[in-house]
Amino acid sequence: MGRQKQGTSEPTAQAAHSERRIVHVDMDAFYASVEQRDDPSLRGRPVVVGGRGARSVVAAASYEARRFGVRSAMPSTRAERLCPEAVFVAPDFARYRAVSQQVRAIFARYTPIIEPLSLDEAYLDVTTHRGGLETATAVAEAIRSAIRDELHLTASAGVATNKLLAKLASDANKPDGICVVRPQAVDRFLLPLPLRYLPGVGPKTQQRLSALGLQTVADVRAQSEAQLIEWLGRTGERLFQQAYGIDERPVQAERIRKSVSAEDTLSDDLSLEALAPHITAMAEKTWRTAQRGGYSGRTVILKLKTADFRILTRHSSLGTAPTSADELAECATALLDRVGMPASTRFRLVGVGMTNLQSTEQDPQAEQHRLFD
Ligand SMILES: [Mg+2]
């Protein structure tokens, strides 16, 4: 296969540098660490946060459990097989949210530009606001110390000129580590990285890349953009940008969430009758996101895309918001009756969402935190 460069317009990593200073902070094994902090009997033991049932998944695994191969998002039954001595703890998202707010309050000492990605990680733009510190690295270290001293938890941090590099860097020295990718060291950091580390490269894409002989960022850099696009379409375009460490996305301070959803492109086009298990899977995913945020939604939405790319949505507004993944799945599945397409129609995508979000918490303190986010 043609491995030589064809294009003439490869950007250099140098050209891509802006003067931005971005920190990505990622709490180490967050839910599991909070559990171990708050219950000394769990320290040093393999802790799995999540239910034990056949349909439960691992929400977080302590480093002791990870040594057995347990990972978050893995079915709990698999985790039990891998690590029979694991201690299962039911997740307590209200507590994790409260700790997450404390972490965020520490960030806010240094910069107002905070973009949380989840309860346990966030991007910070410290280009102009550094809380009186000289460098972005000093900010990252001050934040890590404050988290350690005040909250008795550890965090890892990545410091770089954009979000992509900062996020990759925070992973480099986990747990309890920091990695600074200076502009002149971008290539040294990036080129040896296996492609699966890049955002958007899941197991499926990784397989495709590997079949093309692409294992590391350096392998991608040996290709022209045109070649990558020919092979991989839009994924190729994104990969090309990522391989040069280019990422112009700004750090966006949190906006108020109006909806929550999950969707999935099916590996085969399916008939309407065959969609129910996929709807259930998307309902579970949506429910997990909502649960972490402490809300549910009174309007349930089913989104489908036909094999010929027509998008249709059906929704129903409920008297009370769903209180479980099963309830959400049930509502979304019921909407199949209202699709009204010919029986021969095939579908390529299934999505489940909720809007009209409301807090599931009675705790007025939680509401107040949200107001002052
Ligand atoms: Mg984390």
Short mmCIF file of N, CA, C and O in Angstrom, two decimals, residues 120-170:
data_model
loop_
_atom_site.label_atom_id
_atom_site.label_comp_id
_atom_site.label_asym_id
_atom_site.label_seq_id
_atom_site.Cartn_x
_atom_site.Cartn_y
_atom_site.Cartn_z
N ASP A 120 -15.39 14.09 37.33
CA ASP A 120 -14.01 13.90 37.78
C ASP A 120 -12.95 14.47 36.84
O ASP A 120 -11.77 14.27 37.07
N GLU A 121 -13.34 15.19 35.81
CA GLU A 121 -12.30 15.82 34.99
C GLU A 121 -12.78 17.13 34.40
O GLU A 121 -13.98 17.33 34.20
N ALA A 122 -11.84 18.01 34.15
CA ALA A 122 -12.19 19.32 33.60
C ALA A 122 -10.99 19.91 32.87
O ALA A 122 -9.84 19.60 33.17
N TYR A 123 -11.32 20.75 31.89
CA TYR A 123 -10.31 21.58 31.25
C TYR A 123 -10.32 22.95 31.91
O TYR A 123 -11.38 23.48 32.21
N LEU A 124 -9.14 23.51 32.07
CA LEU A 124 -9.02 24.87 32.60
C LEU A 124 -8.19 25.67 31.59
O LEU A 124 -7.14 25.20 31.15
N ASP A 125 -8.66 26.85 31.25
CA ASP A 125 -7.84 27.75 30.44
C ASP A 125 -7.17 28.72 31.41
O ASP A 125 -7.84 29.52 32.07
N VAL A 126 -5.85 28.62 31.52
CA VAL A 126 -5.12 29.48 32.46
C VAL A 126 -4.19 30.43 31.70
O VAL A 126 -3.16 30.86 32.23
N THR A 127 -4.56 30.73 30.46
CA THR A 127 -3.72 31.61 29.64
C THR A 127 -3.54 32.97 30.31
O THR A 127 -2.42 33.48 30.41
N THR A 128 -4.63 33.54 30.79
CA THR A 128 -4.51 34.87 31.39
C THR A 128 -4.76 34.89 32.89
O THR A 128 -4.20 35.73 33.58
N HIS A 129 -5.56 33.96 33.38
CA HIS A 129 -5.82 33.95 34.83
C HIS A 129 -5.02 32.83 35.46
O HIS A 129 -5.21 31.68 35.09
N ARG A 130 -4.15 33.16 36.38
CA ARG A 130 -3.38 32.09 37.03
C ARG A 130 -3.38 32.24 38.54
O ARG A 130 -2.52 31.68 39.21
N GLY A 131 -4.28 33.03 39.06
CA GLY A 131 -4.34 33.19 40.50
C GLY A 131 -3.01 33.63 41.08
O GLY A 131 -2.63 33.21 42.17
N GLY A 132 -2.31 34.47 40.36
CA GLY A 132 -1.05 35.03 40.87
C GLY A 132 0.16 34.15 40.65
O GLY A 132 1.27 34.53 41.01
N LEU A 133 -0.02 32.98 40.04
CA LEU A 133 1.13 32.10 39.80
C LEU A 133 1.75 32.40 38.44
O LEU A 133 1.09 32.89 37.53
N GLU A 134 3.03 32.06 38.32
CA GLU A 134 3.79 32.42 37.12
C GLU A 134 3.42 31.58 35.89
O GLU A 134 3.32 32.11 34.79
N THR A 135 3.30 30.30 36.11
CA THR A 135 3.16 29.41 34.95
C THR A 135 1.94 28.50 35.09
O THR A 135 1.43 28.29 36.20
N ALA A 136 1.54 27.96 33.96
CA ALA A 136 0.44 27.00 33.95
C ALA A 136 0.82 25.76 34.77
O ALA A 136 -0.02 25.17 35.45
N THR A 137 2.08 25.38 34.70
CA THR A 137 2.54 24.22 35.46
C THR A 137 2.40 24.46 36.96
O THR A 137 1.97 23.57 37.71
N ALA A 138 2.74 25.67 37.39
CA ALA A 138 2.60 26.00 38.81
C ALA A 138 1.13 25.94 39.23
O ALA A 138 0.80 25.47 40.33
N VAL A 139 0.24 26.37 38.35
CA VAL A 139 -1.20 26.29 38.65
C VAL A 139 -1.61 24.83 38.82
O VAL A 139 -2.28 24.46 39.79
N ALA A 140 -1.18 23.99 37.88
CA ALA A 140 -1.55 22.58 37.92
C ALA A 140 -1.04 21.94 39.21
O ALA A 140 -1.75 21.17 39.87
N GLU A 141 0.19 22.28 39.61
CA GLU A 141 0.75 21.70 40.84
C GLU A 141 0.02 22.23 42.07
O GLU A 141 -0.22 21.48 43.02
N ALA A 142 -0.33 23.51 42.05
CA ALA A 142 -1.05 24.09 43.20
C ALA A 142 -2.41 23.42 43.35
O ALA A 142 -2.85 23.12 44.48
N ILE A 143 -3.06 23.16 42.23
CA ILE A 143 -4.38 22.51 42.27
C ILE A 143 -4.24 21.09 42.81
O ILE A 143 -5.01 20.65 43.67
N ARG A 144 -3.24 20.38 42.32
CA ARG A 144 -3.04 19.00 42.79
C ARG A 144 -2.74 18.96 44.29
O ARG A 144 -3.26 18.10 45.01
N SER A 145 -1.94 19.91 44.76
CA SER A 145 -1.64 19.96 46.20
C SER A 145 -2.89 20.27 47.01
O SER A 145 -3.12 19.66 48.06
N ALA A 146 -3.68 21.23 46.53
CA ALA A 146 -4.88 21.59 47.28
C ALA A 146 -5.85 20.41 47.36
O ALA A 146 -6.45 20.16 48.41
N ILE A 147 -5.98 19.68 46.25
CA ILE A 147 -6.87 18.52 46.24
C ILE A 147 -6.35 17.47 47.23
O ILE A 147 -7.11 16.85 47.98
N ARG A 148 -5.04 17.29 47.26
CA ARG A 148 -4.45 16.31 48.17
C ARG A 148 -4.61 16.75 49.63
O ARG A 148 -5.09 15.99 50.46
N ASP A 149 -4.26 18.01 49.92
CA ASP A 149 -4.25 18.47 51.31
C ASP A 149 -5.66 18.68 51.87
O ASP A 149 -5.92 18.36 53.02
N GLU A 150 -6.54 19.24 51.04
CA GLU A 150 -7.86 19.61 51.56
C GLU A 150 -8.88 18.50 51.41
O GLU A 150 -9.78 18.35 52.23
N LEU A 151 -8.78 17.73 50.33
CA LEU A 151 -9.82 16.73 50.06
C LEU A 151 -9.31 15.31 50.25
O LEU A 151 -10.07 14.35 50.17
N HIS A 152 -8.00 15.15 50.49
CA HIS A 152 -7.41 13.83 50.69
C HIS A 152 -7.69 12.89 49.53
O HIS A 152 -8.05 11.72 49.72
N LEU A 153 -7.55 13.44 48.33
CA LEU A 153 -7.72 12.67 47.10
C LEU A 153 -6.58 13.05 46.18
O LEU A 153 -5.95 14.09 46.37
N THR A 154 -6.34 12.23 45.17
CA THR A 154 -5.28 12.59 44.23
C THR A 154 -5.87 12.85 42.84
O THR A 154 -6.90 12.30 42.47
N ALA A 155 -5.17 13.73 42.13
CA ALA A 155 -5.56 14.07 40.77
C ALA A 155 -4.32 14.06 39.90
O ALA A 155 -3.22 14.31 40.37
N SER A 156 -4.52 13.77 38.62
CA SER A 156 -3.42 13.90 37.66
C SER A 156 -3.72 15.08 36.75
O SER A 156 -4.88 15.43 36.55
N ALA A 157 -2.65 15.69 36.23
CA ALA A 157 -2.84 16.88 35.41
C ALA A 157 -1.98 16.82 34.17
O ALA A 157 -0.87 16.28 34.18
N GLY A 158 -2.51 17.39 33.10
CA GLY A 158 -1.75 17.59 31.88
C GLY A 158 -1.74 19.07 31.56
O GLY A 158 -2.74 19.75 31.72
N VAL A 159 -0.58 19.56 31.13
CA VAL A 159 -0.44 20.98 30.81
C VAL A 159 0.07 21.08 29.37
O VAL A 159 1.07 20.44 29.03
N ALA A 160 -0.63 21.86 28.54
CA ALA A 160 -0.22 21.96 27.13
C ALA A 160 -0.85 23.20 26.52
O ALA A 160 -1.43 24.02 27.23
N THR A 161 -0.72 23.32 25.20
CA THR A 161 -1.25 24.50 24.53
C THR A 161 -2.65 24.29 23.97
O THR A 161 -3.22 25.22 23.41
N ASN A 162 -3.17 23.08 24.09
CA ASN A 162 -4.57 22.89 23.70
C ASN A 162 -5.18 21.72 24.45
O ASN A 162 -4.50 21.01 25.21
N LYS A 163 -6.50 21.54 24.22
CA LYS A 163 -7.24 20.53 24.99
C LYS A 163 -6.78 19.12 24.66
O LYS A 163 -6.62 18.28 25.56
N LEU A 164 -6.59 18.84 23.38
CA LEU A 164 -6.18 17.49 22.98
C LEU A 164 -4.89 17.08 23.70
O LEU A 164 -4.83 16.01 24.33
N LEU A 165 -3.89 17.93 23.62
CA LEU A 165 -2.59 17.57 24.22
C LEU A 165 -2.67 17.54 25.74
O LEU A 165 -2.06 16.68 26.38
N ALA A 166 -3.44 18.47 26.32
CA ALA A 166 -3.56 18.48 27.79
C ALA A 166 -4.22 17.21 28.29
O ALA A 166 -3.81 16.62 29.28
N LYS A 167 -5.24 16.75 27.56
CA LYS A 167 -5.94 15.53 27.99
C LYS A 167 -5.05 14.31 27.84
O LYS A 167 -4.99 13.46 28.73
N LEU A 168 -4.36 14.22 26.73
CA LEU A 168 -3.44 13.10 26.55
C LEU A 168 -2.36 13.13 27.63
O LEU A 168 -1.95 12.09 28.16
N ALA A 169 -1.92 14.33 27.99
CA ALA A 169 -0.84 14.47 28.96
C ALA A 169 -1.29 14.06 30.37
O ALA A 169 -0.53 13.45 31.12
N SER A 170 -2.53 14.37 30.72
CA SER A 170 -2.98 14.04 32.08
C SER A 170 -2.99 12.53 32.30
O SER A 170 -2.94 12.04 33.41
#
